[in-house]
Short mmCIF file of C-alpha atoms in Angstrom, two decimals:
data_model
loop_
_atom_site.label_atom_id
_atom_site.label_comp_id
_atom_site.label_asym_id
_atom_site.label_seq_id
_atom_site.Cartn_x
_atom_site.Cartn_y
_atom_site.Cartn_z
CA UNK A 6 21.68 4.79 19.95
CA UNK A 7 18.72 3.93 22.17
CA UNK A 8 16.58 2.98 19.18
CA UNK A 9 19.20 0.50 17.91
CA UNK A 10 19.46 -1.00 21.38
CA UNK A 11 15.69 -1.44 21.39
CA UNK A 12 15.91 -3.36 18.10
CA UNK A 13 18.56 -5.60 19.63
CA UNK A 14 17.27 -6.20 23.13
CA UNK A 15 13.52 -5.60 23.54
CA UNK A 16 11.44 -8.81 23.53
CA UNK A 17 10.17 -9.31 19.99
CA UNK A 18 6.48 -9.57 20.91
CA UNK A 19 6.62 -6.21 22.72
CA UNK A 20 8.80 -4.63 20.03
CA UNK A 21 6.35 -5.70 17.33
CA UNK A 22 3.44 -4.15 19.23
CA UNK A 23 5.38 -0.95 19.92
CA UNK A 24 6.51 -0.59 16.31
CA UNK A 25 3.44 -2.17 14.73
CA UNK A 26 0.69 0.00 16.23
CA UNK A 27 2.04 3.28 14.81
CA UNK A 28 2.68 1.63 11.45
CA UNK A 29 -0.80 0.11 11.36
CA UNK A 30 -2.31 3.51 12.14
CA UNK A 31 -0.08 5.07 9.50
CA UNK A 32 -1.18 2.65 6.78
CA UNK A 33 -4.83 2.92 7.82
CA UNK A 34 -4.62 6.68 7.55
CA UNK A 35 -3.01 6.35 4.13
CA UNK A 36 -6.14 4.51 3.00
CA UNK A 37 -8.21 7.38 4.40
CA UNK A 38 -6.99 9.60 1.53
CA UNK A 39 -8.91 7.61 -1.05
CA UNK A 40 -11.89 6.79 1.18
CA UNK A 41 -12.33 10.47 2.11
CA UNK A 42 -12.19 11.55 -1.52
CA UNK A 43 -14.84 8.99 -2.52
CA UNK A 44 -17.09 9.80 0.44
CA UNK A 45 -17.09 13.54 -0.27
CA UNK A 46 -17.25 13.13 -4.05
CA UNK A 47 -20.17 10.71 -3.69
CA UNK A 48 -22.16 13.47 -2.02
CA UNK A 49 -21.57 16.16 -4.67
CA UNK A 50 -24.76 17.97 -5.73
CA UNK A 51 -24.19 17.30 -9.43
CA UNK A 52 -22.40 14.42 -11.18
CA UNK A 53 -21.66 12.29 -8.13
CA UNK A 54 -22.19 8.96 -9.95
CA UNK A 55 -19.85 9.98 -12.77
CA UNK A 56 -17.31 11.29 -10.27
CA UNK A 57 -17.28 8.01 -8.33
CA UNK A 58 -16.76 6.11 -11.56
CA UNK A 59 -13.92 8.50 -12.52
CA UNK A 60 -12.16 7.92 -9.19
CA UNK A 61 -12.50 4.16 -9.73
CA UNK A 62 -10.73 4.48 -13.09
CA UNK A 63 -7.84 6.64 -11.83
CA UNK A 64 -7.24 4.50 -8.75
CA UNK A 65 -4.84 2.01 -10.43
CA UNK A 66 -2.42 4.79 -11.40
CA UNK A 67 -2.56 6.25 -7.90
CA UNK A 68 -1.70 2.82 -6.55
CA UNK A 69 1.11 2.44 -9.07
CA UNK A 70 2.76 5.66 -7.91
CA UNK A 71 2.45 4.52 -4.31
CA UNK A 72 3.79 1.10 -5.35
CA UNK A 73 7.04 2.47 -6.73
CA UNK A 74 7.55 4.80 -3.76
CA UNK A 75 6.72 2.20 -1.14
CA UNK A 76 8.61 -0.58 -2.94
CA UNK A 77 11.75 1.54 -3.09
CA UNK A 78 11.15 2.37 0.58
CA UNK A 79 10.76 -1.31 1.50
CA UNK A 80 14.11 -2.12 -0.10
CA UNK A 81 15.70 0.85 1.69
CA UNK A 82 14.04 -0.15 4.98
CA UNK A 83 15.30 -3.74 4.99
CA UNK A 84 18.79 -2.86 3.71
CA UNK A 85 19.19 0.06 6.12
CA UNK A 86 17.98 -1.99 9.11
CA UNK A 87 20.36 -4.82 8.22
CA UNK A 88 23.26 -2.40 7.68
CA UNK A 89 22.64 -0.75 11.05
CA UNK A 90 22.42 -4.21 12.64
CA UNK A 91 25.91 -4.84 11.25
CA UNK A 92 27.13 -1.50 12.65
CA UNK A 93 28.10 -0.04 9.24
CA UNK A 94 27.23 3.66 9.62
CA UNK A 95 28.97 4.81 6.42
CA UNK A 96 27.04 2.42 4.21
CA UNK A 97 23.81 3.31 6.04
CA UNK A 98 24.27 6.96 5.05
CA UNK A 99 24.74 5.96 1.41
CA UNK A 100 21.65 3.73 1.51
CA UNK A 101 19.52 6.62 2.78
CA UNK A 102 21.00 9.09 0.29
CA UNK A 103 20.59 6.80 -2.70
CA UNK A 104 16.94 6.19 -1.81
CA UNK A 105 16.32 9.94 -2.06
CA UNK A 106 18.11 10.10 -5.42
CA UNK A 107 15.78 7.34 -6.63
CA UNK A 108 12.82 9.37 -5.36
CA UNK A 109 13.76 12.23 -7.68
CA UNK A 110 13.88 9.86 -10.67
CA UNK A 111 10.50 8.36 -9.77
CA UNK A 112 8.91 11.81 -9.53
CA UNK A 113 10.18 12.85 -12.97
CA UNK A 114 8.56 9.75 -14.52
CA UNK A 115 5.23 10.46 -12.76
CA UNK A 116 5.37 14.10 -13.89
CA UNK A 117 5.86 13.12 -17.54
CA UNK A 118 2.97 10.65 -17.38
CA UNK A 119 0.77 13.33 -15.83
CA UNK A 120 1.50 15.69 -18.70
CA UNK A 121 1.39 13.28 -21.65
CA UNK A 122 -0.28 9.98 -20.67
CA UNK A 123 -3.46 10.46 -18.66
CA UNK A 124 -5.91 11.04 -21.52
CA UNK A 125 -4.99 7.80 -23.30
CA UNK A 126 -5.17 5.88 -20.03
CA UNK A 127 -8.66 7.10 -19.03
CA UNK A 128 -10.08 6.69 -22.54
CA UNK A 129 -9.17 2.98 -22.51
CA UNK A 130 -11.71 2.35 -19.72
CA UNK A 131 -14.74 4.50 -20.53
CA UNK A 132 -16.65 6.11 -23.38
CA UNK A 133 -18.62 8.43 -21.08
CA UNK A 134 -17.48 12.01 -21.81
CA UNK A 135 -18.28 13.30 -18.31
CA UNK A 136 -16.41 10.46 -16.60
CA UNK A 137 -13.50 10.94 -19.02
CA UNK A 138 -13.07 14.65 -18.27
CA UNK A 139 -13.36 14.16 -14.52
CA UNK A 140 -10.85 11.30 -14.57
CA UNK A 141 -8.31 13.25 -16.63
CA UNK A 142 -8.56 16.33 -14.39
CA UNK A 143 -8.16 14.35 -11.16
CA UNK A 144 -5.34 12.12 -12.33
CA UNK A 145 -3.30 14.90 -13.93
CA UNK A 146 -3.21 16.84 -10.66
CA UNK A 147 -2.20 13.74 -8.69
CA UNK A 148 0.66 12.93 -11.09
CA UNK A 149 2.06 16.45 -11.50
CA UNK A 150 2.17 16.98 -7.71
CA UNK A 151 3.15 13.38 -6.88
CA UNK A 152 6.42 14.31 -5.16
CA UNK A 153 4.52 14.47 -1.86
CA UNK A 154 3.46 10.83 -1.79
CA UNK A 155 6.79 9.61 -3.23
CA UNK A 156 9.02 11.31 -0.68
CA UNK A 157 6.60 10.64 2.16
CA UNK A 158 6.92 6.91 1.36
CA UNK A 159 10.73 7.11 1.44
CA UNK A 160 11.07 9.17 4.63
CA UNK A 161 8.51 6.92 6.32
CA UNK A 162 10.65 3.83 5.64
CA UNK A 163 13.84 5.58 6.75
CA UNK A 164 12.24 6.41 10.10
CA UNK A 165 10.82 2.91 10.46
CA UNK A 166 14.21 1.31 9.79
CA UNK A 167 15.63 3.07 12.85
CA UNK A 168 12.67 2.12 15.05
CA UNK A 169 10.98 5.56 14.93
CA UNK A 170 7.66 4.43 13.52
CA UNK A 171 5.74 6.79 15.83
CA UNK A 172 7.05 9.81 13.92
CA UNK A 173 5.99 8.40 10.56
CA UNK A 174 2.51 7.99 12.02
CA UNK A 175 2.49 11.62 13.18
CA UNK A 176 3.31 12.69 9.62
CA UNK A 177 0.56 10.48 8.24
CA UNK A 178 -1.98 11.86 10.72
CA UNK A 179 -1.13 15.44 9.76
CA UNK A 180 -1.55 14.66 6.06
CA UNK A 181 -4.84 12.84 6.60
CA UNK A 182 -6.26 15.67 8.72
CA UNK A 183 -5.23 18.27 6.13
CA UNK A 184 -6.84 16.17 3.39
CA UNK A 185 -10.10 15.66 5.25
CA UNK A 186 -10.38 19.34 6.19
CA UNK A 187 -9.68 20.54 2.64
CA UNK A 188 -11.91 17.98 0.87
CA UNK A 189 -15.31 19.60 1.60
CA UNK A 190 -13.85 23.11 1.32
CA UNK A 191 -12.38 22.53 -2.14
CA UNK A 192 -14.94 20.07 -3.52
CA UNK A 193 -18.10 21.96 -2.51
CA UNK A 194 -16.69 25.50 -2.40
CA UNK A 195 -16.84 26.69 1.20
CA UNK A 196 -15.84 30.21 2.23
CA UNK A 197 -13.57 32.03 -0.24
CA UNK A 198 -12.65 28.78 -2.03
CA UNK A 199 -14.53 28.22 -5.33
CA UNK A 200 -16.41 24.94 -5.94
CA UNK A 201 -13.97 22.66 -7.80
CA UNK A 202 -15.64 19.23 -7.69
CA UNK A 203 -13.27 16.35 -8.42
CA UNK A 204 -10.40 18.79 -9.02
CA UNK A 205 -10.86 19.94 -5.43
CA UNK A 206 -10.62 16.34 -4.24
CA UNK A 207 -7.34 15.94 -6.11
CA UNK A 208 -5.87 19.18 -4.74
CA UNK A 209 -6.90 18.25 -1.18
CA UNK A 210 -5.18 14.88 -1.56
CA UNK A 211 -1.86 16.18 -2.90
CA UNK A 212 -1.70 19.06 -0.42
CA UNK A 213 -2.11 16.55 2.42
CA UNK A 214 0.63 14.36 0.92
CA UNK A 215 3.04 17.28 0.59
CA UNK A 216 2.38 18.30 4.21
CA UNK A 217 3.20 14.75 5.36
CA UNK A 218 6.39 14.62 3.29
CA UNK A 219 7.70 17.96 4.60
CA UNK A 220 7.06 16.97 8.21
CA UNK A 221 8.80 13.60 7.81
CA UNK A 222 11.77 15.29 6.14
CA UNK A 223 12.15 17.41 9.28
CA UNK A 224 11.86 14.35 11.54
CA UNK A 225 14.39 12.45 9.42
CA UNK A 226 17.00 15.22 9.61
CA UNK A 227 16.46 15.90 13.32
CA UNK A 228 16.11 12.33 14.64
CA UNK A 229 17.90 9.79 12.42
CA UNK A 230 21.33 10.25 14.03
CA UNK A 231 22.55 6.68 13.47
CA UNK A 232 24.08 7.81 10.17
CA UNK A 233 25.16 11.05 8.50
CA UNK A 234 23.02 13.18 6.17
CA UNK A 235 23.94 15.34 3.22
CA UNK A 236 23.67 15.79 -0.53
CA UNK A 237 26.99 13.99 -1.05
CA UNK A 238 25.34 10.72 -0.01
CA UNK A 239 22.76 11.12 -2.80
CA UNK A 240 25.46 10.46 -5.40
CA UNK A 241 24.22 7.34 -7.20
CA UNK A 242 26.02 4.15 -6.18
CA UNK A 243 25.15 1.28 -8.52
CA UNK A 244 25.98 -1.38 -5.95
CA UNK A 245 23.70 0.12 -3.30
CA UNK A 246 20.88 0.78 -5.78
CA UNK A 247 21.14 -2.85 -6.86
CA UNK A 248 20.91 -3.99 -3.23
CA UNK A 249 17.90 -1.74 -2.60
CA UNK A 250 16.01 -3.14 -5.58
CA UNK A 251 17.11 -6.72 -4.94
CA UNK A 252 14.76 -6.41 -1.96
CA UNK A 253 12.48 -3.64 -3.16
CA UNK A 254 11.78 -4.66 -6.77
CA UNK A 255 9.61 -7.64 -5.76
CA UNK A 256 7.73 -5.27 -3.44
CA UNK A 257 7.28 -2.78 -6.28
CA UNK A 258 6.04 -5.51 -8.59
CA UNK A 259 3.75 -6.79 -5.84
CA UNK A 260 2.23 -3.34 -5.37
CA UNK A 261 2.16 -2.68 -9.13
CA UNK A 262 0.28 -5.93 -9.66
CA UNK A 263 -2.48 -4.45 -7.51
CA UNK A 264 -2.77 -1.64 -10.05
CA UNK A 265 -2.80 -4.07 -12.96
CA UNK A 266 -5.40 -6.22 -11.23
CA UNK A 267 -7.74 -3.27 -10.59
CA UNK A 268 -7.28 -1.99 -14.14
CA UNK A 269 -8.09 -5.39 -15.69
CA UNK A 270 -11.03 -5.88 -13.31
CA UNK A 271 -12.35 -2.51 -14.51
CA UNK A 272 -12.13 -3.84 -18.07
CA UNK A 273 -13.83 -7.13 -17.10
CA UNK A 274 -16.67 -5.21 -15.42
CA UNK A 275 -16.95 -2.62 -18.19
CA UNK A 276 -20.19 -4.30 -19.34
CA UNK A 277 -21.84 -3.06 -16.11
CA UNK A 278 -20.81 0.47 -14.99
CA UNK A 279 -22.63 0.07 -11.65
CA UNK A 280 -20.66 -3.09 -10.87
CA UNK A 281 -17.47 -1.35 -12.01
CA UNK A 282 -18.09 1.54 -9.62
CA UNK A 283 -19.05 -0.89 -6.82
CA UNK A 284 -15.78 -2.75 -7.22
CA UNK A 285 -13.81 0.50 -7.07
CA UNK A 286 -15.60 1.55 -3.88
CA UNK A 287 -15.20 -1.86 -2.26
CA UNK A 288 -11.53 -1.98 -3.17
CA UNK A 289 -10.98 1.13 -1.07
CA UNK A 290 -12.63 -0.56 1.91
CA UNK A 291 -10.61 -3.72 1.21
CA UNK A 292 -7.46 -1.65 1.00
CA UNK A 293 -8.27 -0.09 4.36
CA UNK A 294 -8.50 -3.55 5.98
CA UNK A 295 -5.46 -5.01 4.23
CA UNK A 296 -3.44 -1.90 5.03
CA UNK A 297 -3.65 -3.07 8.66
CA UNK A 298 -1.71 -6.14 7.54
CA UNK A 299 0.66 -3.97 5.47
CA UNK A 300 1.33 -1.81 8.53
CA UNK A 301 2.18 -4.83 10.65
CA UNK A 302 4.31 -6.17 7.79
CA UNK A 303 6.31 -2.96 7.98
CA UNK A 304 7.14 -3.85 11.58
CA UNK A 305 7.83 -7.49 10.77
CA UNK A 306 10.35 -6.72 8.02
CA UNK A 307 12.82 -4.45 9.90
CA UNK A 308 12.59 -6.51 13.10
CA UNK A 309 13.46 -9.76 11.31
CA UNK A 310 15.98 -8.05 9.00
CA UNK A 311 17.78 -6.50 12.00
CA UNK A 312 17.82 -9.88 13.75
CA UNK A 313 19.10 -11.51 10.56
CA UNK A 314 21.94 -8.96 10.43
CA UNK A 315 22.72 -9.86 14.07
CA UNK A 316 22.43 -13.59 13.20
CA UNK A 317 20.00 -14.04 16.09
CA UNK A 318 18.04 -17.20 15.35
CA UNK A 319 15.66 -16.80 18.29
CA UNK A 320 14.66 -13.23 17.43
CA UNK A 321 14.01 -14.23 13.82
CA UNK A 322 11.80 -17.12 14.94
CA UNK A 323 9.92 -14.89 17.37
CA UNK A 324 9.43 -12.30 14.63
CA UNK A 325 7.87 -14.90 12.36
CA UNK A 326 5.64 -16.34 15.08
CA UNK A 327 4.29 -13.09 16.50
CA UNK A 328 4.01 -11.49 13.08
CA UNK A 329 1.63 -14.23 11.92
CA UNK A 330 -0.35 -14.34 15.19
CA UNK A 331 -0.96 -10.58 15.25
CA UNK A 332 -1.83 -10.51 11.54
CA UNK A 333 -4.50 -13.19 11.97
CA UNK A 334 -6.02 -11.27 14.89
CA UNK A 335 -6.20 -8.05 12.84
CA UNK A 336 -7.81 -9.78 9.86
CA UNK A 337 -10.49 -11.42 12.02
CA UNK A 338 -11.46 -7.95 13.26
CA UNK A 339 -11.51 -6.66 9.66
CA UNK A 340 -13.76 -9.49 8.49
CA UNK A 341 -16.18 -8.90 11.36
CA UNK A 342 -16.51 -5.19 10.60
CA UNK A 343 -17.05 -5.58 6.86
CA UNK A 344 -19.49 -8.49 7.18
CA UNK A 345 -21.61 -6.78 9.85
CA UNK A 346 -21.73 -3.22 8.45
CA UNK A 347 -21.79 -3.36 4.63
CA UNK A 348 -24.84 -1.10 4.44
CA UNK A 349 -23.12 1.59 6.51
CA UNK A 350 -20.20 1.70 4.08
CA UNK A 351 -22.59 1.92 1.12
CA UNK A 352 -24.35 4.87 2.78
CA UNK A 353 -20.99 6.57 3.49
CA UNK A 354 -20.18 6.57 -0.24
CA UNK A 355 -23.77 7.37 -1.30
CA UNK A 356 -23.34 4.44 -3.70
CA UNK A 357 -26.67 5.04 -5.48
CA UNK A 358 -27.27 2.54 -8.31
CA UNK A 359 -24.11 0.66 -7.27
CA UNK A 360 -25.34 0.00 -3.72
CA UNK A 361 -26.52 -3.62 -4.12
CA UNK A 362 -23.46 -4.56 -6.14
CA UNK A 363 -21.24 -2.97 -3.49
CA UNK A 364 -22.91 -4.87 -0.63
CA UNK A 365 -22.69 -8.12 -2.61
CA UNK A 366 -18.96 -7.60 -3.20
CA UNK A 367 -18.35 -6.89 0.47
CA UNK A 368 -20.23 -10.00 1.62
CA UNK A 369 -18.20 -12.32 -0.63
CA UNK A 370 -14.73 -10.80 -0.95
CA UNK A 371 -14.38 -10.06 2.78
CA UNK A 372 -14.07 -13.81 3.36
CA UNK A 373 -10.65 -13.63 1.69
CA UNK A 374 -9.17 -11.12 4.17
CA UNK A 375 -7.83 -13.75 6.57
CA UNK A 376 -5.81 -15.52 3.88
CA UNK A 377 -4.81 -12.27 2.19
CA UNK A 378 -3.44 -10.92 5.49
CA UNK A 379 -1.37 -14.06 6.05
CA UNK A 380 0.00 -13.73 2.51
CA UNK A 381 1.05 -10.13 3.24
CA UNK A 382 2.81 -11.26 6.45
CA UNK A 383 4.56 -14.04 4.52
CA UNK A 384 5.88 -11.47 2.06
CA UNK A 385 7.27 -9.28 4.86
CA UNK A 386 9.09 -12.30 6.27
CA UNK A 387 10.47 -13.26 2.86
CA UNK A 388 11.74 -9.72 2.20
CA UNK A 389 13.56 -9.59 5.54
CA UNK A 390 15.35 -12.88 4.79
CA UNK A 391 16.35 -12.08 1.19
CA UNK A 392 13.40 -14.06 -0.15
CA UNK A 393 12.48 -11.60 -2.89
CA UNK A 394 11.66 -14.31 -5.43
CA UNK A 395 9.22 -16.04 -3.10
CA UNK A 396 7.53 -12.72 -2.35
CA UNK A 397 7.20 -12.04 -6.07
CA UNK A 398 5.68 -15.45 -6.77
CA UNK A 399 3.01 -14.96 -4.11
CA UNK A 400 2.16 -11.56 -5.59
CA UNK A 401 1.91 -13.01 -9.09
CA UNK A 402 -0.41 -15.77 -7.89
CA UNK A 403 -2.64 -13.39 -5.90
CA UNK A 404 -2.93 -10.55 -8.37
CA UNK A 405 -2.36 -11.97 -11.83
CA UNK A 406 -1.96 -15.67 -12.49
CA UNK A 407 -5.03 -16.97 -10.60
CA UNK A 408 -7.36 -14.04 -9.95
CA UNK A 409 -7.68 -12.51 -13.42
CA UNK A 410 -8.29 -15.72 -15.42
CA UNK A 411 -10.83 -16.84 -12.79
CA UNK A 412 -12.66 -13.51 -12.85
CA UNK A 413 -12.62 -13.50 -16.65
CA UNK A 414 -14.04 -17.02 -16.87
CA UNK A 415 -16.72 -16.26 -14.27
CA UNK A 416 -17.67 -13.08 -16.14
CA UNK A 417 -18.40 -15.12 -19.28
CA UNK A 418 -20.82 -17.38 -17.40
CA UNK A 419 -23.42 -14.78 -16.48
CA UNK A 420 -22.97 -11.18 -17.56
CA UNK A 421 -26.25 -9.70 -16.37
CA UNK A 422 -27.71 -8.96 -12.94
CA UNK A 423 -26.28 -8.98 -9.43
CA UNK A 424 -26.25 -12.81 -9.21
CA UNK A 425 -23.96 -13.04 -12.22
CA UNK A 426 -21.60 -10.38 -10.92
CA UNK A 427 -21.49 -12.13 -7.52
CA UNK A 428 -19.88 -15.12 -9.23
CA UNK A 429 -16.98 -12.86 -10.24
CA UNK A 430 -16.46 -11.82 -6.60
CA UNK A 431 -15.79 -15.47 -5.61
CA UNK A 432 -12.56 -15.40 -7.62
CA UNK A 433 -10.97 -13.43 -4.74
CA UNK A 434 -11.39 -15.93 -1.85
CA UNK A 435 -10.42 -18.85 -4.09
CA UNK A 436 -7.23 -17.06 -5.15
CA UNK A 437 -6.14 -16.10 -1.63
CA UNK A 438 -6.58 -19.64 -0.28
CA UNK A 439 -4.42 -21.14 -3.04
CA UNK A 440 -1.73 -18.48 -2.61
CA UNK A 441 -1.72 -19.02 1.17
CA UNK A 442 -1.01 -22.74 0.74
CA UNK A 443 1.89 -21.98 -1.60
CA UNK A 444 3.17 -19.32 0.81
CA UNK A 445 3.29 -21.83 3.67
CA UNK A 446 5.50 -24.13 1.59
CA UNK A 447 7.82 -21.20 0.80
CA UNK A 448 8.01 -20.24 4.49
CA UNK A 449 9.08 -23.74 5.50
CA UNK A 450 11.81 -23.73 2.84
CA UNK A 451 13.14 -20.29 3.82
CA UNK A 452 13.25 -21.22 7.50
CA UNK A 453 15.18 -24.36 6.67
CA UNK A 454 17.69 -22.65 4.37
CA UNK A 455 18.12 -19.23 6.04
CA UNK A 456 17.19 -19.54 9.72
CA UNK A 457 17.90 -23.09 10.87
CA UNK A 458 21.49 -22.84 9.54
CA UNK A 459 22.35 -19.93 11.87
CA UNK A 460 24.51 -20.71 14.89
#
């Protein structure tokens, strides 16, 4: 029970660093999957521009699959941490088992979409035959073999809820290394492996995800001793599933909104394929930076949720304070890197005709990282304190209600040339600032209603 004692007794600032660093590394490595694919695909001998565009178009569905897996995991994480904080081992076993049952259901849905839905989805965003075929091939493989990323997301959150974030990072590292090693072998055809192009990138990605999931399954069975394991706990329990999604559904919607936002932005930028590709490439860099905030959020949520289960007012307050301070520090570093080295990122992707659009997007949108990171931290705090509605509202503001109308209006102003496209990029900083102000108001209200009332 040493891990549970750590959650109860270790000073929150030290606990957040100890738990946060592995989670931050884990999330950063998760972003490596997509960055590695784009970097290797961008350097293909033939069809690299079309391949980069294809990866841009499939990215929203990849994010959606991750969204459902991670959102279910977030709900499991917070509920499991709170249940363990209350000392209820029997319920904890049912929470873990039901999350795995949900993982099976999620995979079946992804499998069916991979078989029947990918062609209609890709055709809605492009009329280029080469881009269409590449996009369909890549996305079908990712959907049919999606059980790796789904169950990795669930096992990761189960380990994090018991304070074993280091082991989830080990699993992520193994998957990332496998992916990066296989990418050039399968894309370019090295040794006995035939040249497969974008199909090779897809196979490298899913093989890495499956490797991560298998390793975390082993860690979960061997190390999570705070509750029992077994197929009997996977029997669906409507009450527990409802509790998981009371916390996790807003997180799923929040992540899914990212997919919707990218999809609609692809439609808005359809008039300029180079700008469309540039946005897709930049989004992967943006995701890498914001995943640092997501990683820290995954430390913030169980720490505060555990303290809330203990009814420890001081530990909740410390969790909020240090969570925000550390998030701001991470985002400042992220802004500095992206503002100083945009050309290096463009060279990494071999951006070609999209290079100037990519650099322009990085210069403008990077300004929003500070406020976006704070918004992510706010959402982790809300989720830990049963503030699912507030978390959902922030997501809606950031990724739907403000950003898409603004981008659409700006796109009507000037539709030609880099200067016109740059106006669209400014929709991102404006949106994050507004959402951050609303998030601060929500935080004050939640502290008053949920934290200040504790004895």
